[in-house]
Short mmCIF file of C-alpha atoms in Angstrom, two decimals:
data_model
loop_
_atom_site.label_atom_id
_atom_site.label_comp_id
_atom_site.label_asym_id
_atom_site.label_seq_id
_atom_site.Cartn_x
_atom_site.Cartn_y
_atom_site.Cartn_z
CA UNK Z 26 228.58 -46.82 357.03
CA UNK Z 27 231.61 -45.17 358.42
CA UNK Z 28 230.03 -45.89 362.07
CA UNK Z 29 229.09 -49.59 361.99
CA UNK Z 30 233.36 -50.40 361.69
CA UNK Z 31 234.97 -48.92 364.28
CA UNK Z 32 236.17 -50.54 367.15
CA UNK Z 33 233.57 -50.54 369.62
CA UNK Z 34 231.65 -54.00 370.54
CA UNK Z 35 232.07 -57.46 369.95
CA UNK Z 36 234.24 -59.54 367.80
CA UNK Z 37 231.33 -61.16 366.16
CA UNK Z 38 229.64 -57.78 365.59
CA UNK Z 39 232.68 -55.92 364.17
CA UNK Z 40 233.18 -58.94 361.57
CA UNK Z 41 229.52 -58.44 360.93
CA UNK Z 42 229.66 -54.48 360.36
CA UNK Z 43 233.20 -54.94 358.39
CA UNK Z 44 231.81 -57.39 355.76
CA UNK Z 45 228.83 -55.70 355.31
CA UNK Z 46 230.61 -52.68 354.13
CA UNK Z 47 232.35 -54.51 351.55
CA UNK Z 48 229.35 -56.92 350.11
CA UNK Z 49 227.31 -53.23 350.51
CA UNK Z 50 230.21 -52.00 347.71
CA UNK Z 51 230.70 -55.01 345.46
CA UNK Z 52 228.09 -57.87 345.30
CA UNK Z 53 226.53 -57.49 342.27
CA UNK Z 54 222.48 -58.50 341.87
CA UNK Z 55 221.20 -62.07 342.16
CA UNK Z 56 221.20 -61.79 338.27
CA UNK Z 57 224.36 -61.01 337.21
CA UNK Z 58 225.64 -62.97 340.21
CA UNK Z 59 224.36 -66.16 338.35
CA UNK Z 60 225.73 -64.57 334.72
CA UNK Z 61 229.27 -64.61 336.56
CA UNK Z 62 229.22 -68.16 338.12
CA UNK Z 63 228.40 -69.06 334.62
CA UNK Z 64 231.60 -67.47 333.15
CA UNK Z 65 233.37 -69.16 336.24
CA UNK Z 66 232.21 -72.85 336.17
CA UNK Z 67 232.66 -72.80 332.33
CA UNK Z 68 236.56 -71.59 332.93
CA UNK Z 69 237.01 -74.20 335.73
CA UNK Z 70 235.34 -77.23 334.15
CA UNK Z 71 237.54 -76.25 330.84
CA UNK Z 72 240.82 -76.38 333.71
CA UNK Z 73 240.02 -78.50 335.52
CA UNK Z 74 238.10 -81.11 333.66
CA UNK Z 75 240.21 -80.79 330.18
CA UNK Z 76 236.55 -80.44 328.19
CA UNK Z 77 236.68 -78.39 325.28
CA UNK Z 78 235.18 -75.00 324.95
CA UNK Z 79 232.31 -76.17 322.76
CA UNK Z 80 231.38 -78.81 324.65
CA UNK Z 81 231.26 -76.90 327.34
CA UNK Z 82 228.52 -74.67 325.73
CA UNK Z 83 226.60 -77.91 324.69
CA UNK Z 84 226.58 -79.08 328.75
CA UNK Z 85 225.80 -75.48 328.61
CA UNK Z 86 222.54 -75.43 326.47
CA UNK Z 87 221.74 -79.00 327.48
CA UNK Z 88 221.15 -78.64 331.13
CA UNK Z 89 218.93 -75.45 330.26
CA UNK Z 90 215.88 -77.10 330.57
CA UNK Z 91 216.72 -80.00 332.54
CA UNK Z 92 215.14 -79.27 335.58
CA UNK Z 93 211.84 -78.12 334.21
CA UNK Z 94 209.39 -80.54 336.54
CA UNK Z 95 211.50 -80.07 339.71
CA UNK Z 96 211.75 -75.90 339.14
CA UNK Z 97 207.75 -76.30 338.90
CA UNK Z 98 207.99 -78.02 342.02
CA UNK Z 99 210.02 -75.42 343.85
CA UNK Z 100 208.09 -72.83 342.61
CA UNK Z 101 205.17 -73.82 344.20
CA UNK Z 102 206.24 -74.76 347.38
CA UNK Z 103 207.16 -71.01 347.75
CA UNK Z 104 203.80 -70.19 346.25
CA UNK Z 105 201.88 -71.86 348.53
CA UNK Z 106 203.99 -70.81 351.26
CA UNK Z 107 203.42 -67.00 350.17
CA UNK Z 108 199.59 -67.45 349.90
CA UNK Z 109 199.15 -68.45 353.19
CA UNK Z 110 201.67 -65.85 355.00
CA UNK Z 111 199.74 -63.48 353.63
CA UNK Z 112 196.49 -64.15 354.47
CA UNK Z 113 195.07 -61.49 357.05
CA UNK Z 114 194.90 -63.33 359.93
CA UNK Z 115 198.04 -65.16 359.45
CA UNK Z 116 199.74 -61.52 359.01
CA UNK Z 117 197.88 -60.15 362.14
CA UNK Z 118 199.46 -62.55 364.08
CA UNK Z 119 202.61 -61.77 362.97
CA UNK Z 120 202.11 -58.31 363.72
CA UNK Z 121 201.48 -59.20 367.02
CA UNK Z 122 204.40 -61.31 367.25
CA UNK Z 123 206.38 -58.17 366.48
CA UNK Z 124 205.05 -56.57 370.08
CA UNK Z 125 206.86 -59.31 371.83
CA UNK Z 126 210.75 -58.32 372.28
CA UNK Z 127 211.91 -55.17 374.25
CA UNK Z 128 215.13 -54.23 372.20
CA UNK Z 129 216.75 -54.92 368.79
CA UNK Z 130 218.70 -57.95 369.78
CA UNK Z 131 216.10 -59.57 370.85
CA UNK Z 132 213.89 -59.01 367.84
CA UNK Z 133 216.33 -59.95 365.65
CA UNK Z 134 216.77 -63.30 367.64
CA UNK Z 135 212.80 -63.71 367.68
CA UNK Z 136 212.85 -63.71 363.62
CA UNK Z 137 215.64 -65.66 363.06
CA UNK Z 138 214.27 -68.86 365.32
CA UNK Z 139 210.56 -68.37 363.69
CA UNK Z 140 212.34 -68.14 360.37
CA UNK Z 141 214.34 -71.56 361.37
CA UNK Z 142 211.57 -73.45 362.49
CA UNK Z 143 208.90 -72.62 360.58
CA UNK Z 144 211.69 -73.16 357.04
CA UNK Z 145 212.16 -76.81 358.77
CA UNK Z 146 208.53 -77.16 358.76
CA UNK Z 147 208.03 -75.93 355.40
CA UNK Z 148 211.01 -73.98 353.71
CA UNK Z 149 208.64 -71.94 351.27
CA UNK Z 150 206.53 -70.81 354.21
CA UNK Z 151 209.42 -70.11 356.76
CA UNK Z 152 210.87 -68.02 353.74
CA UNK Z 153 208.05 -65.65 352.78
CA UNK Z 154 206.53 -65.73 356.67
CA UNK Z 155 210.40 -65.04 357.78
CA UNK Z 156 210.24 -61.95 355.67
CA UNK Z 157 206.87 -60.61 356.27
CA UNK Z 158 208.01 -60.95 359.97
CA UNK Z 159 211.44 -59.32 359.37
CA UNK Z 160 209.27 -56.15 357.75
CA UNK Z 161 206.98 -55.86 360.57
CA UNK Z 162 209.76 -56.23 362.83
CA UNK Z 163 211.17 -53.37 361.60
CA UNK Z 164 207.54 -51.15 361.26
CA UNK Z 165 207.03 -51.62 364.96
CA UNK Z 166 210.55 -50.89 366.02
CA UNK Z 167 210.54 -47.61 363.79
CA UNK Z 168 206.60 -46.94 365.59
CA UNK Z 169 207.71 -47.90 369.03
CA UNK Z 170 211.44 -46.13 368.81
CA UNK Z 171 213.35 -48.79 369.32
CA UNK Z 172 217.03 -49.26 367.48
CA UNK Z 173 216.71 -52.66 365.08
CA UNK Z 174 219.38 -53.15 362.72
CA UNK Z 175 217.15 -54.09 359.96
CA UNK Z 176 219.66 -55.44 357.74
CA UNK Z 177 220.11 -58.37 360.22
CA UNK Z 178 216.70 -58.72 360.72
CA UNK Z 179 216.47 -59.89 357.13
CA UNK Z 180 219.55 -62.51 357.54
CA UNK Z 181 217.31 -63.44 360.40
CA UNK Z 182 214.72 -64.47 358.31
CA UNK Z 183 216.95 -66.21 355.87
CA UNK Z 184 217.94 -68.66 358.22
CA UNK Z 185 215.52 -70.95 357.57
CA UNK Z 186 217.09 -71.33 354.31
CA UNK Z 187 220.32 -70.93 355.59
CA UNK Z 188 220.04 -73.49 357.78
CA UNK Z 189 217.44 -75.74 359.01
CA UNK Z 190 215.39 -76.05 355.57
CA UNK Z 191 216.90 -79.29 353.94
CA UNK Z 192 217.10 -81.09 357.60
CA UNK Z 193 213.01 -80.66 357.43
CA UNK Z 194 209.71 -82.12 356.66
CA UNK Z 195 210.23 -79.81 353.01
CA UNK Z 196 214.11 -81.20 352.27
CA UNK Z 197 214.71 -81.84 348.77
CA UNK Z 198 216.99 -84.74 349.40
CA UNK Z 199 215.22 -86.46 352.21
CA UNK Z 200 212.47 -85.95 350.29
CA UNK Z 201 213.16 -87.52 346.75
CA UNK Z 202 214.91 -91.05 348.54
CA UNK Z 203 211.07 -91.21 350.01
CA UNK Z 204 209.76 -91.02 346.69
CA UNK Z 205 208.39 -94.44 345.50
CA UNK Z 206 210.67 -95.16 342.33
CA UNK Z 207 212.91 -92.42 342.47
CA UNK Z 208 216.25 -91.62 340.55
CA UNK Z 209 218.36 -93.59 342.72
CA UNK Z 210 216.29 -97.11 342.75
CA UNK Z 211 215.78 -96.12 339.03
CA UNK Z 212 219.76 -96.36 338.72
CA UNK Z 213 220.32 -98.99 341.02
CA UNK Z 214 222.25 -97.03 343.82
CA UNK Z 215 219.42 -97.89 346.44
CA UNK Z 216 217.08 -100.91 346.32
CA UNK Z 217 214.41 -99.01 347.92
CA UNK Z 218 213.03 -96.00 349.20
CA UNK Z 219 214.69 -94.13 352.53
CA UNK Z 220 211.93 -92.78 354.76
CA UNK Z 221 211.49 -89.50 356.35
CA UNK Z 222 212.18 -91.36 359.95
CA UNK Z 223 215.85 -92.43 358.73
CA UNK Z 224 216.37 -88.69 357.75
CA UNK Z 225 214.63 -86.05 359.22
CA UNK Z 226 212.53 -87.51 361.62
CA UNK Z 227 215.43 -89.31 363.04
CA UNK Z 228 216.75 -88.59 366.52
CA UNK Z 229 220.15 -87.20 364.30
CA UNK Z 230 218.42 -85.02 362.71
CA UNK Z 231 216.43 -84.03 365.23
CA UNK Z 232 219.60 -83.52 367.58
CA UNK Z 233 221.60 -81.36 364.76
CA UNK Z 234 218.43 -78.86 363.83
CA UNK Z 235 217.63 -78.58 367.93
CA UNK Z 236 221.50 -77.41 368.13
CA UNK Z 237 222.09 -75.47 365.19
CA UNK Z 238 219.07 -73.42 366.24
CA UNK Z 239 220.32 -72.36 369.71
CA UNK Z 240 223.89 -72.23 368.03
CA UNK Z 241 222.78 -69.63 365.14
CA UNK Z 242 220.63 -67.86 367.78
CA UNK Z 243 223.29 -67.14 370.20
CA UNK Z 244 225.67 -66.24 366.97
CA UNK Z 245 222.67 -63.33 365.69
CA UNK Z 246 222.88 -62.21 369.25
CA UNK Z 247 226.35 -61.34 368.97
CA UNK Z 248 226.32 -59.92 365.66
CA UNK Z 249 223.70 -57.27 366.45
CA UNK Z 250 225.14 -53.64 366.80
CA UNK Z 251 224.75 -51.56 369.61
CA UNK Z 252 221.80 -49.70 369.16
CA UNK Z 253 223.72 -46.31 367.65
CA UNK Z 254 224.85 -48.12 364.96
CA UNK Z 255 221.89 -49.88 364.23
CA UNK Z 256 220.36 -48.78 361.19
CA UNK Z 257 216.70 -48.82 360.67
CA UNK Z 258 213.80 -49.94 358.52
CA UNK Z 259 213.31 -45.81 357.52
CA UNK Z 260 216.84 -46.39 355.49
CA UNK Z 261 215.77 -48.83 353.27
CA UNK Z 262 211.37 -48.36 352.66
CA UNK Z 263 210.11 -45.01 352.23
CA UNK Z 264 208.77 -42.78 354.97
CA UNK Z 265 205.66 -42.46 352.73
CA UNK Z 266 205.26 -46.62 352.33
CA UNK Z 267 206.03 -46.78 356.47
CA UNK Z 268 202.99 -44.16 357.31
CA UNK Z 269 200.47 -45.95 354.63
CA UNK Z 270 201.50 -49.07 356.39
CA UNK Z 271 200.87 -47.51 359.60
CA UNK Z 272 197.37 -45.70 358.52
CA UNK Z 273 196.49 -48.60 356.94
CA UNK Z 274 196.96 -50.94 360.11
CA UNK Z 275 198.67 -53.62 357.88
CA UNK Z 276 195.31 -54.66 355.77
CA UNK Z 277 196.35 -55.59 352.67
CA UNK Z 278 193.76 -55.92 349.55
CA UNK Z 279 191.37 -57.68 351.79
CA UNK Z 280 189.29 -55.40 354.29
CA UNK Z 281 189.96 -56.50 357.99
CA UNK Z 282 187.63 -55.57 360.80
CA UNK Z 283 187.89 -55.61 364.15
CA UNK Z 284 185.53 -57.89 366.26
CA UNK Z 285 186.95 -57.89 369.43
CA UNK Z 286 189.97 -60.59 369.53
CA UNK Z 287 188.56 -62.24 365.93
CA UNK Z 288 189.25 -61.00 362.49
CA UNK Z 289 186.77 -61.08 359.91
CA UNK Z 290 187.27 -60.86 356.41
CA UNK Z 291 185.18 -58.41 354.58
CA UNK Z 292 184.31 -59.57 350.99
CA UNK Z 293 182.57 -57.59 347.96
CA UNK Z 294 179.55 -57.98 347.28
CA UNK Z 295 178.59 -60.27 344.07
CA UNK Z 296 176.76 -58.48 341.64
CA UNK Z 297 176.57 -60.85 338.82
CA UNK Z 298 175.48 -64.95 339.02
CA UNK Z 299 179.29 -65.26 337.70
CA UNK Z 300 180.94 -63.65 340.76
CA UNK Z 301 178.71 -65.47 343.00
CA UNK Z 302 180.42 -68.69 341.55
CA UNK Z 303 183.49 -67.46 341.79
CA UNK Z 304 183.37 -66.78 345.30
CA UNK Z 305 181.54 -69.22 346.14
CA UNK Z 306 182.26 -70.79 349.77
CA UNK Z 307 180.98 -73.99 349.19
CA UNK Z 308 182.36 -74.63 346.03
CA UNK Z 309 185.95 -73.82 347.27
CA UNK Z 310 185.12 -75.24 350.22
CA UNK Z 311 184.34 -78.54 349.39
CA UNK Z 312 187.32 -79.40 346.85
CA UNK Z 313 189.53 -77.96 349.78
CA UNK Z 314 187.70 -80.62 352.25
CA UNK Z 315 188.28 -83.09 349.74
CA UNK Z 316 192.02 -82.60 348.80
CA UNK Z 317 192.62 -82.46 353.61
CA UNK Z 318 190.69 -85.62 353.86
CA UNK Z 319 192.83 -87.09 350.60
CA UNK Z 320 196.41 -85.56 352.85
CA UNK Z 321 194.72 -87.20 356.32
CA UNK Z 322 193.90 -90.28 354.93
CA UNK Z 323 197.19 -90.99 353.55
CA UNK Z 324 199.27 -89.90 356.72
CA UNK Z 325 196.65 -91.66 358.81
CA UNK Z 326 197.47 -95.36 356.57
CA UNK Z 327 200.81 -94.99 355.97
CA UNK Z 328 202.54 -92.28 358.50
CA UNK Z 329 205.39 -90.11 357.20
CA UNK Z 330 206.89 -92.42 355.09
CA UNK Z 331 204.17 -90.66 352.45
CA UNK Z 332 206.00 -87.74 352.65
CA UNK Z 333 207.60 -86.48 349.41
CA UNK Z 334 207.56 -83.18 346.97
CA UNK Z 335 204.45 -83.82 345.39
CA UNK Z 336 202.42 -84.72 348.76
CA UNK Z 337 203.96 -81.76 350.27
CA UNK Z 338 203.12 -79.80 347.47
CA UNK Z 339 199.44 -81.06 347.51
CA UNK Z 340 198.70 -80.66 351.68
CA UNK Z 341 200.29 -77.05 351.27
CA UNK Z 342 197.72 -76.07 348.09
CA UNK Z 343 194.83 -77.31 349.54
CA UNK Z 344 195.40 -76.45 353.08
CA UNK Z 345 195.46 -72.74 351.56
CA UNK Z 346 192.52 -73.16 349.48
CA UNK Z 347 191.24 -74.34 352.72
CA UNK Z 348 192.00 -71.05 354.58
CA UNK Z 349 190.50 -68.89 351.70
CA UNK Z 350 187.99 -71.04 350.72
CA UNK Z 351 186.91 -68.06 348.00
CA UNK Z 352 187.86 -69.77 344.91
CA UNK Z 353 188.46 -66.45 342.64
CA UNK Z 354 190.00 -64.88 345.93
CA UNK Z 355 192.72 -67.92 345.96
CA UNK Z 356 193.56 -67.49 342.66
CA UNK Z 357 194.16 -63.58 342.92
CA UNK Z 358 196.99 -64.38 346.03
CA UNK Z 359 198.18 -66.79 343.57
CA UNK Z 360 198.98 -64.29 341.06
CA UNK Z 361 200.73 -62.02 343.21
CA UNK Z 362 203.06 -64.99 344.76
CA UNK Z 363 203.63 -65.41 341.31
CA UNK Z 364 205.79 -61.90 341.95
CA UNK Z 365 207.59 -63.15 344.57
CA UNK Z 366 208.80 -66.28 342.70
CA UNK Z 367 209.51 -64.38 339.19
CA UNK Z 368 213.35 -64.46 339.98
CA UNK Z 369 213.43 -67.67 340.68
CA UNK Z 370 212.07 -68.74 337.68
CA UNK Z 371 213.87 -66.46 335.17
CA UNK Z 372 217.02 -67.54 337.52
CA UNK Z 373 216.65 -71.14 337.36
CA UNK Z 374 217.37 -72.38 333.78
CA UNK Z 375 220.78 -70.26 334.10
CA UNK Z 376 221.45 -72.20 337.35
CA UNK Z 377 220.36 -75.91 335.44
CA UNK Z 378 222.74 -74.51 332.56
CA UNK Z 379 225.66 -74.27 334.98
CA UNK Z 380 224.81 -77.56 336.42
CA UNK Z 381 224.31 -79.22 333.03
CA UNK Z 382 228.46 -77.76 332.84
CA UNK Z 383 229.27 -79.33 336.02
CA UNK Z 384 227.26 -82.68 335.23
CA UNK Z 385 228.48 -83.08 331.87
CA UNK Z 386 231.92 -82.18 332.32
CA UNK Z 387 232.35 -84.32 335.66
CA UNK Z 388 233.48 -81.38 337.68
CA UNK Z 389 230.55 -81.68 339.85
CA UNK Z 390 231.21 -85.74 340.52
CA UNK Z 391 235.27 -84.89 340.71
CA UNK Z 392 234.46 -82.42 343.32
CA UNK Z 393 232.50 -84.57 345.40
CA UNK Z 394 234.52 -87.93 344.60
CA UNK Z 395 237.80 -86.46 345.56
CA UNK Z 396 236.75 -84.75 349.33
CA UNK Z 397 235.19 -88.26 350.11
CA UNK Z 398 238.01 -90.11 349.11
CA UNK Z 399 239.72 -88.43 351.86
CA UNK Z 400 237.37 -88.92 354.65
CA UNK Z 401 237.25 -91.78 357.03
CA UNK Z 402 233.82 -93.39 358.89
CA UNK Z 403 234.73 -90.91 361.29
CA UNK Z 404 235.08 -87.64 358.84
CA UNK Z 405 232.86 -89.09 356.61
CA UNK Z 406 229.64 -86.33 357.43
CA UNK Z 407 232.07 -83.64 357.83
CA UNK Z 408 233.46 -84.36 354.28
CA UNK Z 409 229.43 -84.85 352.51
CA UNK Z 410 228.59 -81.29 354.52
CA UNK Z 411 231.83 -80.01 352.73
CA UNK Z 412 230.97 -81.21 349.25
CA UNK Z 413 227.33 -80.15 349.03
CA UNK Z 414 228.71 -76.74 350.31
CA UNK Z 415 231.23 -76.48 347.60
CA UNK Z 416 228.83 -77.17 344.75
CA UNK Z 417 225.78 -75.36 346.14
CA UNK Z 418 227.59 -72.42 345.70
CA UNK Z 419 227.42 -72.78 341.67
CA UNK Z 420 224.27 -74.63 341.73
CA UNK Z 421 221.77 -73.34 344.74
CA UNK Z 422 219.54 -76.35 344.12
CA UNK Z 423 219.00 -78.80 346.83
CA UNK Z 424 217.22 -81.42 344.54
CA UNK Z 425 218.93 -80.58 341.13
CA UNK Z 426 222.68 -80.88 342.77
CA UNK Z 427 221.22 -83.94 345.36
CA UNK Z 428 220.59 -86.10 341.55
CA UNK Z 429 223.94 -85.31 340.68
CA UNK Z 430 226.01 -85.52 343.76
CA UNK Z 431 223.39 -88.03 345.54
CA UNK Z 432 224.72 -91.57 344.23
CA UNK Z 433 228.18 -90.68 344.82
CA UNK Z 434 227.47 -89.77 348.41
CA UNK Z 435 225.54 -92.51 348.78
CA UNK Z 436 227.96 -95.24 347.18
CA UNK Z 437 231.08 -93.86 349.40
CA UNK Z 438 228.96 -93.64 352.78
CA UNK Z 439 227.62 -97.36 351.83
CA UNK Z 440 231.26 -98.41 351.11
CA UNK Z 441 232.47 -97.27 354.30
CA UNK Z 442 229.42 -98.80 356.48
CA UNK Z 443 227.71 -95.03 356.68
CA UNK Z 444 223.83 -95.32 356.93
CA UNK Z 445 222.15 -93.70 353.66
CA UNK Z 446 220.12 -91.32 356.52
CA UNK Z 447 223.52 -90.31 357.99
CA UNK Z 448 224.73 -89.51 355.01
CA UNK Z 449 221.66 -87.42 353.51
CA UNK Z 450 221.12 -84.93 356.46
CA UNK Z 451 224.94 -84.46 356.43
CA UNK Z 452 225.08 -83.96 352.83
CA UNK Z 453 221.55 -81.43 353.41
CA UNK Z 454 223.72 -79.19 355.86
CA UNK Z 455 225.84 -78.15 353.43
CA UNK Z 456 223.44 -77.44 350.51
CA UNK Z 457 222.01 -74.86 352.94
CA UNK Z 458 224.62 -73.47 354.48
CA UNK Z 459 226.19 -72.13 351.12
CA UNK Z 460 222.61 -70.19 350.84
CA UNK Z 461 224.06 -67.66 353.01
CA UNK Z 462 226.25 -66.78 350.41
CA UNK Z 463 224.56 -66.61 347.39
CA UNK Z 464 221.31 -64.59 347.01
CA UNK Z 465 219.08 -66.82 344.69
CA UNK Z 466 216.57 -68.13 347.04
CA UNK Z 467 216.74 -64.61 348.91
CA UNK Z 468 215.04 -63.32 345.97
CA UNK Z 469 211.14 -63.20 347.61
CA UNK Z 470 212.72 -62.12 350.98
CA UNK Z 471 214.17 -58.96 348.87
CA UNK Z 472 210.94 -57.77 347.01
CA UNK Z 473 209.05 -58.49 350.51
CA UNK Z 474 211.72 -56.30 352.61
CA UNK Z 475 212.58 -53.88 349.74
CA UNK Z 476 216.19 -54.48 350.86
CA UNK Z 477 218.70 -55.20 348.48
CA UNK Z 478 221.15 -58.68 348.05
CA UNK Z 479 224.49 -56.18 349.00
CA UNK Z 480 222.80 -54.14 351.82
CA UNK Z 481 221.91 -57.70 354.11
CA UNK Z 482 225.15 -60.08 352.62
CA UNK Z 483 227.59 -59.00 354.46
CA UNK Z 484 225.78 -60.25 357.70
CA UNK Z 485 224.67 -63.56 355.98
CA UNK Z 486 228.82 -64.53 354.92
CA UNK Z 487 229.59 -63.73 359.08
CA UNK Z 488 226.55 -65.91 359.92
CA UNK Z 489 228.26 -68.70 357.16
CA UNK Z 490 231.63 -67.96 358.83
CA UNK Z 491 230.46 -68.13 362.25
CA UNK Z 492 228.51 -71.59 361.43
CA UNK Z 493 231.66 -73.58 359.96
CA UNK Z 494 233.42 -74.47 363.11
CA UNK Z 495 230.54 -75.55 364.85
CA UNK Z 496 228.55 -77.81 362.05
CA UNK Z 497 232.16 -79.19 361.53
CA UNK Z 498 232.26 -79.94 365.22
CA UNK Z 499 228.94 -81.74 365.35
CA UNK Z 500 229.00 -83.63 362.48
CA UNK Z 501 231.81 -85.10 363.70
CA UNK Z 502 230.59 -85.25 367.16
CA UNK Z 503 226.76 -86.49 366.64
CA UNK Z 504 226.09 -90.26 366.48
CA UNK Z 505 223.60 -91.18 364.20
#
């Protein structure tokens, strides 16, 4: 570690090299990092909020479960996403991807704009396909020789949470104000819903994820170390797992031959009338035709204003069923996603506990009320980035903290003659940006890289460092 903080290179890489030294030393795991903003919020909410201890642990114990339906949600938009990264052909291509750049820089640049775009697609996909990419990235670089700081390879492929997922077609908050009868009609803060073409599909938000792109691009660029002080793929998976990855060409369970360009997908042989069913083409098949026809129907009738959780949730299911088409074969991906999104799930009732704090003792609506207050029409995105970045950090939840924080965003921006979609995608900035400091949604991007939270935060707090000035500048800059 010694070598990656001396003086040689650029600013932006010797920030880079110094914090990742110290996050290497003293980040603790995803885990115990949500145990400690526990301790934290329940301190601060006591301080600052003058609620008593024991009420605290009731907000405590009461928020628990609250987000039950929503963390079902999540979970399988990252499942969904994970199935279809790693079907064969989808991971050949990546693999092929991997071929294009000539040095480390440019490979890490290559990850982190798929990561970004694909995440504002579909933030589940861009995730797990991010990471797959990030790990084949660093195979071929360690196959072909050539020096890839691996390490930012995987910040590369957090971007897409980091920054472009809650300006996209998969944003939480966007989203739920395009769900028919959602919280905020429900509680009288908007008389009806906001579609996805007054949020993301608007020219603003267009404009700020074009930017921020090219922005973060230039910024992982920079941040890339010279290649003696890069530090390889070999330093964090085993020489044993890199050769069987090698020797195995990258096939995973399923048996992939070669038929000139095409990939075919070779299947065991049913023995039993059961297994026959079970893999069964046209059985799989034709509930996957159904469920597309049901998704191009609806966007055929009524455009993207049917866009919410639920639809997204549906297309992305059956468009993977769809790309299997083996029933019993669907199902087995499933269960191994289910791997991938085991943190998250033993994670997020701690995070709804330390949001049911926040919520019930009114730190999280203090917070929020009191940097609004101070903004102006002019400030007034600068100031909803700032909030949502200040709670996301206890509560990493786009659409858990977006109920809380949402109407009072919404009520100040309406007061001061700020469109609701203005408003949103300003507020959505800042729930991702704060993912670059803590790990939770990093947690599938870990078990696929086999890289832990400290070895790859140190790059992802200079990537959140490097971002502020310029999302502060065009937020304030950007007409809607």
């Amino acid at each position: 570690m010694a070598s990656e903080v001396s003086g040689e290179g650029s600013v932006l890489e010797r920030l880079g090299a110094a914090l990742a030294v110290r996050v290497e030393r003293w980040m603790p795991s995803p885990f115990l990092f949500a145990i400690l903003l526990t301790y934290i919020v329940f301190v601060v909410g006591i301080a600052g909020t003058g609620t008593g201890p024991a009420d605290m642990v009731w907000h405590w114990y009461d928020g628990f479960w609250t987000f039950l339906e929503f963390a079902m949600q999540m979970v399988l938009i990252l499942m969904t996403g994970f199935v279809i990264a790693y079907h064969p052909r989808v991971n050949d291509l990546l693999t092929r991807l991997t071929r294009v750049p000539s040095n480390g820089k440019q490979a890490v640049v290559l990850v982190g704009v798929f990561a970004m775009i694909v995440g504002w697609i579909h933030w589940g996909l861009g995730l797990i396909l991010g990471a797959v990419l990030a790990r084949e990235m660093g195979k071929t670089a360690h196959e072909n020789g050539v020096a890839l700081h691996y390490p930012l390879a995987c910040v590369a492929a957090y971007m897409g949470l980091g920054l472009t997922w809650h300006w996209g077609l998969a944003g939480s908050a966007p989203l739920l104000l395009a769900t028919p009868n959602n919280d905020f009609i429900e509680a009288g803060v908007l008389e009806e819903t906001v579609p996805l073409t007054e949020t993301v599909i608007h020219p603003y938000g267009l404009a700020l994820t074009v930017l921020s792109i090219a922005f973060a691009s230039i910024v992982l660029y920079l941040l890339s170390p010279s290649p003696e002080r890069s530090r390889g793929i070999e330093e964090y998976v085993s020489e044993d797992e890199l050769a069987e990855a090698v020797a195995d060409g990258g096939a995973s369970e399923a048996t992939v031959e070669r038929e000139g360009d095409a990939d075919a997908v070779t299947e065991p042989e049913a023995t039993v009338p059961a297994e026959r069913i079970n893999d069964s083409r046209v059985l799989g098949g034709l509930i996957a035709l159904t469920g597309v026809a049901v998704v191009a129907y609806s966007l055929a009738f009524a455009g993207l204003e049917v866009l919410n959780i639920n639809f997204v949730n549906f297309a992305m299911l059956f468009a993977g069923l769809l790309v299997y088409q083996r029933p019993q074969y669907y199902r087995e991906r499933f269960g191994e996603a289910a791997t991938a999104a085991a943190g998250i799930i033993l994670l997020f009732p701690f995070f709804a506990g330390i949001q049911g704090m926040m919520t019930g003792s009114g730190l999280a609506t203090e917070i929020a009320e009191a940097l609004l207050a101070v903004s102006s029409p002019e400030t007034f995105p600068v100031a909803a980035w700032v909030a949502a970045a200040v709670v996301n950090l206890f509560v990493p939840s786009g659409g858990g903290e977006w109920i809380v924080l949402g109407p009072s965003v919404l009520e100040a921006a309406q007061a001061q003659g700020i469109s609701v979609g203005q408003a949103t995608m300003a507020y959505a900035v800042g729930d991702a940006h704060t993912n670059l400091l803590n790990p939770f949604w990093a947690l599938p991007l870990l078990a696929i890289t086999e890289i832990r939270a400290r070895e790859m935060f140190g790059y992802a707090i200079a990537m959140l460092l490097a971002l502020i000035p310029f999302l502060a500048v065009v937020l304030y800059l950007v007409p809607y």
